[in-house]
Short mmCIF file of C-alpha atoms and ligand atoms in Angstrom, two decimals:
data_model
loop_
_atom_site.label_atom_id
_atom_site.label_comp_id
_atom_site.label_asym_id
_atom_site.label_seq_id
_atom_site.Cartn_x
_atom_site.Cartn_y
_atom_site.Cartn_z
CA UNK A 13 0.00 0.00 0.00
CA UNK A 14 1.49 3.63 -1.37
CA UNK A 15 -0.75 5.94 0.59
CA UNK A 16 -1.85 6.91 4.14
CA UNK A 17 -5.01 5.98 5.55
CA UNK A 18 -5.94 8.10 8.73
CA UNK A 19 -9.55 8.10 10.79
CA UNK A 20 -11.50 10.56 12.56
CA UNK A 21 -13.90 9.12 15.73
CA UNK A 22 -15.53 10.32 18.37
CA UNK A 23 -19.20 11.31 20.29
CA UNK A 24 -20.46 13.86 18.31
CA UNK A 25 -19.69 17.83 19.17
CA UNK A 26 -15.71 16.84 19.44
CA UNK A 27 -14.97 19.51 16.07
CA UNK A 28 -14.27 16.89 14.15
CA UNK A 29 -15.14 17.68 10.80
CA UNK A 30 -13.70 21.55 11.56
CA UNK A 31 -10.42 19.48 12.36
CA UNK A 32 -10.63 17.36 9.06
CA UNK A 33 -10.74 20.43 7.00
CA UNK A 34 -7.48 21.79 8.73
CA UNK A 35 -5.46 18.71 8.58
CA UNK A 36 -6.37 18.11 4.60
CA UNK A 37 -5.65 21.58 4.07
CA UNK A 38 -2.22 21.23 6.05
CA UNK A 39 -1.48 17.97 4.21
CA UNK A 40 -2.02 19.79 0.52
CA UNK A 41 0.13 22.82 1.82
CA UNK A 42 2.52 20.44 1.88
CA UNK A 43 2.34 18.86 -1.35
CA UNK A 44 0.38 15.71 -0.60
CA UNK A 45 -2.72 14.75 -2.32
CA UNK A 46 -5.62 14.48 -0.09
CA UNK A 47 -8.86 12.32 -0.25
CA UNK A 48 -11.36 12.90 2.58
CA UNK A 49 -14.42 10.75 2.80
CA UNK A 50 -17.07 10.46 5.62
CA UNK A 51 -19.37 7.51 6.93
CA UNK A 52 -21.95 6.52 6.68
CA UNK A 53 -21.64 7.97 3.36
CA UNK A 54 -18.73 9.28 0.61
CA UNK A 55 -20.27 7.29 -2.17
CA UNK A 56 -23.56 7.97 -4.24
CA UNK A 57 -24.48 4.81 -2.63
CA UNK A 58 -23.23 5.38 0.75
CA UNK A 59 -24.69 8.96 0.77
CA UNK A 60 -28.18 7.34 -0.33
CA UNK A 61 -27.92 4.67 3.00
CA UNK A 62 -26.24 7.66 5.24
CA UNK A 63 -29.65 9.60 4.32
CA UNK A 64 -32.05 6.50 5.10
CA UNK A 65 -29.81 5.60 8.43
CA UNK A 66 -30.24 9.36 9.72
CA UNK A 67 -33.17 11.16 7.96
CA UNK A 68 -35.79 9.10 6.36
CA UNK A 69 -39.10 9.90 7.79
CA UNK A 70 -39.40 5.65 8.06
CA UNK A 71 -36.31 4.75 10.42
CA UNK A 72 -37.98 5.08 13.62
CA UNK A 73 -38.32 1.32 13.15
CA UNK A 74 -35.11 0.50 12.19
CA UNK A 75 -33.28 -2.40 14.04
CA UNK A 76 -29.77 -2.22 15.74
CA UNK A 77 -29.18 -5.12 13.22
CA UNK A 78 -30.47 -3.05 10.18
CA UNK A 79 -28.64 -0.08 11.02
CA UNK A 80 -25.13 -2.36 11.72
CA UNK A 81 -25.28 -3.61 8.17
CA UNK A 82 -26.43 -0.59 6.57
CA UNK A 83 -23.30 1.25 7.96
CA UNK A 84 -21.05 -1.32 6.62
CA UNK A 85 -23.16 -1.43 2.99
CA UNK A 86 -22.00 1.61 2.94
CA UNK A 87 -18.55 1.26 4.16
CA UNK A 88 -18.32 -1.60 1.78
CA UNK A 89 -18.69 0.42 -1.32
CA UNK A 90 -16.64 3.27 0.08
CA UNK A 91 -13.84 0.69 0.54
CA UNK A 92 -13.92 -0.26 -2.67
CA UNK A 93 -15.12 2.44 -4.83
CA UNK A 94 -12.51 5.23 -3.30
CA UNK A 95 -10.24 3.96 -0.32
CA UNK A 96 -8.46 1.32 -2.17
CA UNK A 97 -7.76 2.76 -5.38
CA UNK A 98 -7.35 5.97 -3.64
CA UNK A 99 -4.18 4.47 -1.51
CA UNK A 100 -2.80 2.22 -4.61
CA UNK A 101 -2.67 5.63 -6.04
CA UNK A 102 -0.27 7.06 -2.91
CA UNK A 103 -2.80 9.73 -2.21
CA UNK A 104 -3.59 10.72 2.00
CA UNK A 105 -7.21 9.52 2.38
CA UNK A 106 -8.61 10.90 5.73
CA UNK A 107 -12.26 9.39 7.05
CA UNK A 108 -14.43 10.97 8.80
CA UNK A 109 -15.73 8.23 11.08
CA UNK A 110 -14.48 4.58 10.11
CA UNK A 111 -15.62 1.08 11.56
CA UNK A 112 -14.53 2.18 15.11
CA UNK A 113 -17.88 3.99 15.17
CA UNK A 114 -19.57 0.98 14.44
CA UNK A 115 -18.05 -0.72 17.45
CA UNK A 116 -18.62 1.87 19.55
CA UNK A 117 -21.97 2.78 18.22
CA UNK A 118 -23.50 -0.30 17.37
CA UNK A 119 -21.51 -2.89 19.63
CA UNK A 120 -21.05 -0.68 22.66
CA UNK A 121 -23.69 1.79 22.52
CA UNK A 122 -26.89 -0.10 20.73
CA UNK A 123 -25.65 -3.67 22.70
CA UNK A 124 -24.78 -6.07 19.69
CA UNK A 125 -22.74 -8.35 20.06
CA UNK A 126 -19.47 -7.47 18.99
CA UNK A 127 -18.13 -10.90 17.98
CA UNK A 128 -20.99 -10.30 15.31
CA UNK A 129 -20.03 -6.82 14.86
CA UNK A 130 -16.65 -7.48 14.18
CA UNK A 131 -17.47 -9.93 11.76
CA UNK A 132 -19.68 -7.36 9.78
CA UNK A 133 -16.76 -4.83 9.89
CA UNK A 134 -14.10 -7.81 8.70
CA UNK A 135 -16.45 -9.07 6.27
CA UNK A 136 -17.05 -4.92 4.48
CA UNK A 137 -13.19 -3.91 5.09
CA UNK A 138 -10.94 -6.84 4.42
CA UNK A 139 -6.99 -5.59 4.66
CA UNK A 140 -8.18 -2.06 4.63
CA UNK A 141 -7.45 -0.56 7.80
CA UNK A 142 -6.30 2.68 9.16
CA UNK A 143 -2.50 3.21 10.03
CA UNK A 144 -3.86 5.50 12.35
CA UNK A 145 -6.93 6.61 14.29
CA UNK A 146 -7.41 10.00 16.14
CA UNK A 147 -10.49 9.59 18.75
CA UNK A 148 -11.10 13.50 19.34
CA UNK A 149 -12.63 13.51 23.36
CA UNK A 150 -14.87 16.35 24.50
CA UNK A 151 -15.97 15.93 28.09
CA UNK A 152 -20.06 14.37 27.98
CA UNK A 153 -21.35 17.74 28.81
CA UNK A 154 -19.58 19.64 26.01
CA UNK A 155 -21.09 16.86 23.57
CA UNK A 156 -24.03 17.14 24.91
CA UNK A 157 -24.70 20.88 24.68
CA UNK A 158 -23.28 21.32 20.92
CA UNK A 159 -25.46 18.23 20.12
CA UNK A 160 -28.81 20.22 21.56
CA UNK A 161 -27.18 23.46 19.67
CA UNK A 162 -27.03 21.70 16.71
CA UNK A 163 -30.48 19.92 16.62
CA UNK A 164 -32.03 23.30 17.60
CA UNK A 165 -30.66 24.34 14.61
CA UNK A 166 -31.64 21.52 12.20
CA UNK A 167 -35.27 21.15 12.58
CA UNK A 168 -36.22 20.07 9.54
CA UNK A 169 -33.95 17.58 8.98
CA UNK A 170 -34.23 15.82 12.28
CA UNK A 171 -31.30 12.96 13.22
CA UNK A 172 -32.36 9.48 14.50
CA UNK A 173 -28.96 8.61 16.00
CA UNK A 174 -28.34 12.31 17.38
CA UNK A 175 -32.02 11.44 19.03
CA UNK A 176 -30.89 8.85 20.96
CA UNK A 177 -30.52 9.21 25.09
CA UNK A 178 -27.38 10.13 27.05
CA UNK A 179 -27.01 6.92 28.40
CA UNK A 180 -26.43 5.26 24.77
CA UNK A 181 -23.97 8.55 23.82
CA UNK A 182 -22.12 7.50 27.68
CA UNK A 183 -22.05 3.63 26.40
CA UNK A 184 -20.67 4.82 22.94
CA UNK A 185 -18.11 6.70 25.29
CA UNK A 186 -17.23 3.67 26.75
CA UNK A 187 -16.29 1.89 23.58
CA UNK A 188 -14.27 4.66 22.62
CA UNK A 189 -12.05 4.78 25.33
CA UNK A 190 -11.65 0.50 25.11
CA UNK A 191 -11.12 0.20 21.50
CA UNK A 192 -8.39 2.99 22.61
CA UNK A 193 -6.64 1.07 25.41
CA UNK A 194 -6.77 -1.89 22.86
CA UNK A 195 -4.99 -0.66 20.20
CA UNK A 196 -2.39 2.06 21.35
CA UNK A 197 -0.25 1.90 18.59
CA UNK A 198 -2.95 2.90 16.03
CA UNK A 199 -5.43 4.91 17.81
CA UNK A 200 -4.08 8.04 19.14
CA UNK A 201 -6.53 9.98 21.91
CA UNK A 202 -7.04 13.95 21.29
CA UNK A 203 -8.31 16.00 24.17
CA UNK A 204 -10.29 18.09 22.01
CA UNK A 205 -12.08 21.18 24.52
CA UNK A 206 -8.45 22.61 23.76
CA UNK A 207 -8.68 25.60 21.44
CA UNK A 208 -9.22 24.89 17.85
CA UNK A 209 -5.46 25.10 16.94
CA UNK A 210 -3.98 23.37 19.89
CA UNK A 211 -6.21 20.50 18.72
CA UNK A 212 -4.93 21.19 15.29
CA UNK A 213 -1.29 20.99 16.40
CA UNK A 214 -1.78 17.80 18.83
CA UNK A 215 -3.14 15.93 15.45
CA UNK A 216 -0.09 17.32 13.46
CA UNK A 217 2.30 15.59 15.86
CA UNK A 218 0.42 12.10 15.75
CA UNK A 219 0.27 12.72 11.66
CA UNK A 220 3.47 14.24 10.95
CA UNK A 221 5.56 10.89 11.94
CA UNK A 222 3.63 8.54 9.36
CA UNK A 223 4.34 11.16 6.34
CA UNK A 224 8.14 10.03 5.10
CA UNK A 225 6.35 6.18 5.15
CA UNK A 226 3.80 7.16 2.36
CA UNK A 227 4.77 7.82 -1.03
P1 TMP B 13 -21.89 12.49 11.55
O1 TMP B 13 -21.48 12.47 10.12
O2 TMP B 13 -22.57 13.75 11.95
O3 TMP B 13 -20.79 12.11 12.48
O4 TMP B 13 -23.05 11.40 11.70
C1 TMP B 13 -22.84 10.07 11.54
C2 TMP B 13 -23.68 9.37 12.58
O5 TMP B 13 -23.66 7.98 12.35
C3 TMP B 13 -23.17 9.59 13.99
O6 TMP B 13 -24.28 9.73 14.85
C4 TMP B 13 -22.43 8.30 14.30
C5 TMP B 13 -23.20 7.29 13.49
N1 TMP B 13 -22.42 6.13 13.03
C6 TMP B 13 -22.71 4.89 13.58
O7 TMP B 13 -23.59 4.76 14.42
N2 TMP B 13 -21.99 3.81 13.14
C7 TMP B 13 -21.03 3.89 12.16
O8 TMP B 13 -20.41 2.89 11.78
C8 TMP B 13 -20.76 5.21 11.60
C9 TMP B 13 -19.72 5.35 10.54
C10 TMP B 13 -21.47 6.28 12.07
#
């Protein structure tokens, strides 16, 4: 594999997708060509099952079980449609959310079994995994206030997963902070109530050591 592969996770209200923008723009200041994708979603496919999974006016029914393989439908074709040849092509590609939100969304936070889960994620992913993962950490409250901000300001396009009580976001928490201890080498915690650029910097330093690796 030429390129770099490089995730994004956390609860939401952590700035991630503000902190996405600054990295790819760092990254093409520096000469590197950049490919940012988000989940569910980053595919005309994906984008299709992202808008059933959050906004269609029929998933108040959806199942735990629906909504884990929906996520990695989607995931599937992103793998395959843009990751892969994105990386056999040497280019940066930077995900917003990867499979670790569906272990800590779906396995820790909606209660599936994650020997199940894990076979879902194996099954839509293969040998395509990030070389690194940033989980960007807000304390619960801080999530929890820009998620009511942000709903307040969406009401149209209201957001079955945003919906969901503080007890699932506190179990999703929980995953988060496993999968971390877990893995040390690839996922890389961000304390991310810092100001915007102090985040921005912290990533740089977990990013910056991977670069002479990629092509
Ligand atoms: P976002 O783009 O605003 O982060 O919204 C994506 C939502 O989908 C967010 O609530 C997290 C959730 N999600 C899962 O539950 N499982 C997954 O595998 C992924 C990628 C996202």
């Amino acid at each position: 594999m030429k390129g770099l592969l490089i995730s994004f996770e956390g609860t939401e209200g952590g700035g991630k997708s503000t902190q996405v923008a600054r990295l790819a723009e760092r990254l093409r200041a520096e000469g590197r060509r950049v490919r940012l994708v988000r989940e569910p979603g980053g595919t005309p496919i994906g984008e299709e099952i992202r808008f059933t999974l959050k906004h269609s006016p029929h998933n108040g029914a959806m199942t735990a079980e629906a909504e884990l393989l929906l996520m990695n439908a989607s995931r599937a074709q992103l793998v395959r449609e843009v990751i892969r040849p994105a990386l056999a092509a040497g280019e940066v590609v930077i995900c917003d959310r990867f499979y670790d939100s569906t272990v800590a969304y779906q396995g820790y936070g909606r209660g599936l079994d994650l020997g199940h889960v894990n076979a879902v994620i194996d099954f839509a992913v293969g040998e395509t995994r990030p070389q690194l993962t940033l989980i960007l950490q807000v304390p619960p409250a801080v999530s929890q206030a820009r998620l009511a901000a942000r709903q307040a300001s969406l009401p149209v396009m209201r957001d079955r997963i945003e919906e969901a009580d503080r007890s699932f976001f506190e179990r999703v928490e929980k995953g988060y902070a496993a999968l971390a201890e877990a893995e040390p080498e690839r996922i890389k915690v961000i304390a991310a109530e810092a100001p915007e650029a102090a985040v921005a910097a912290a990533i740089w330093s977990a990013v910056a050591p991977w670069l002479p690796r990629t092509a």
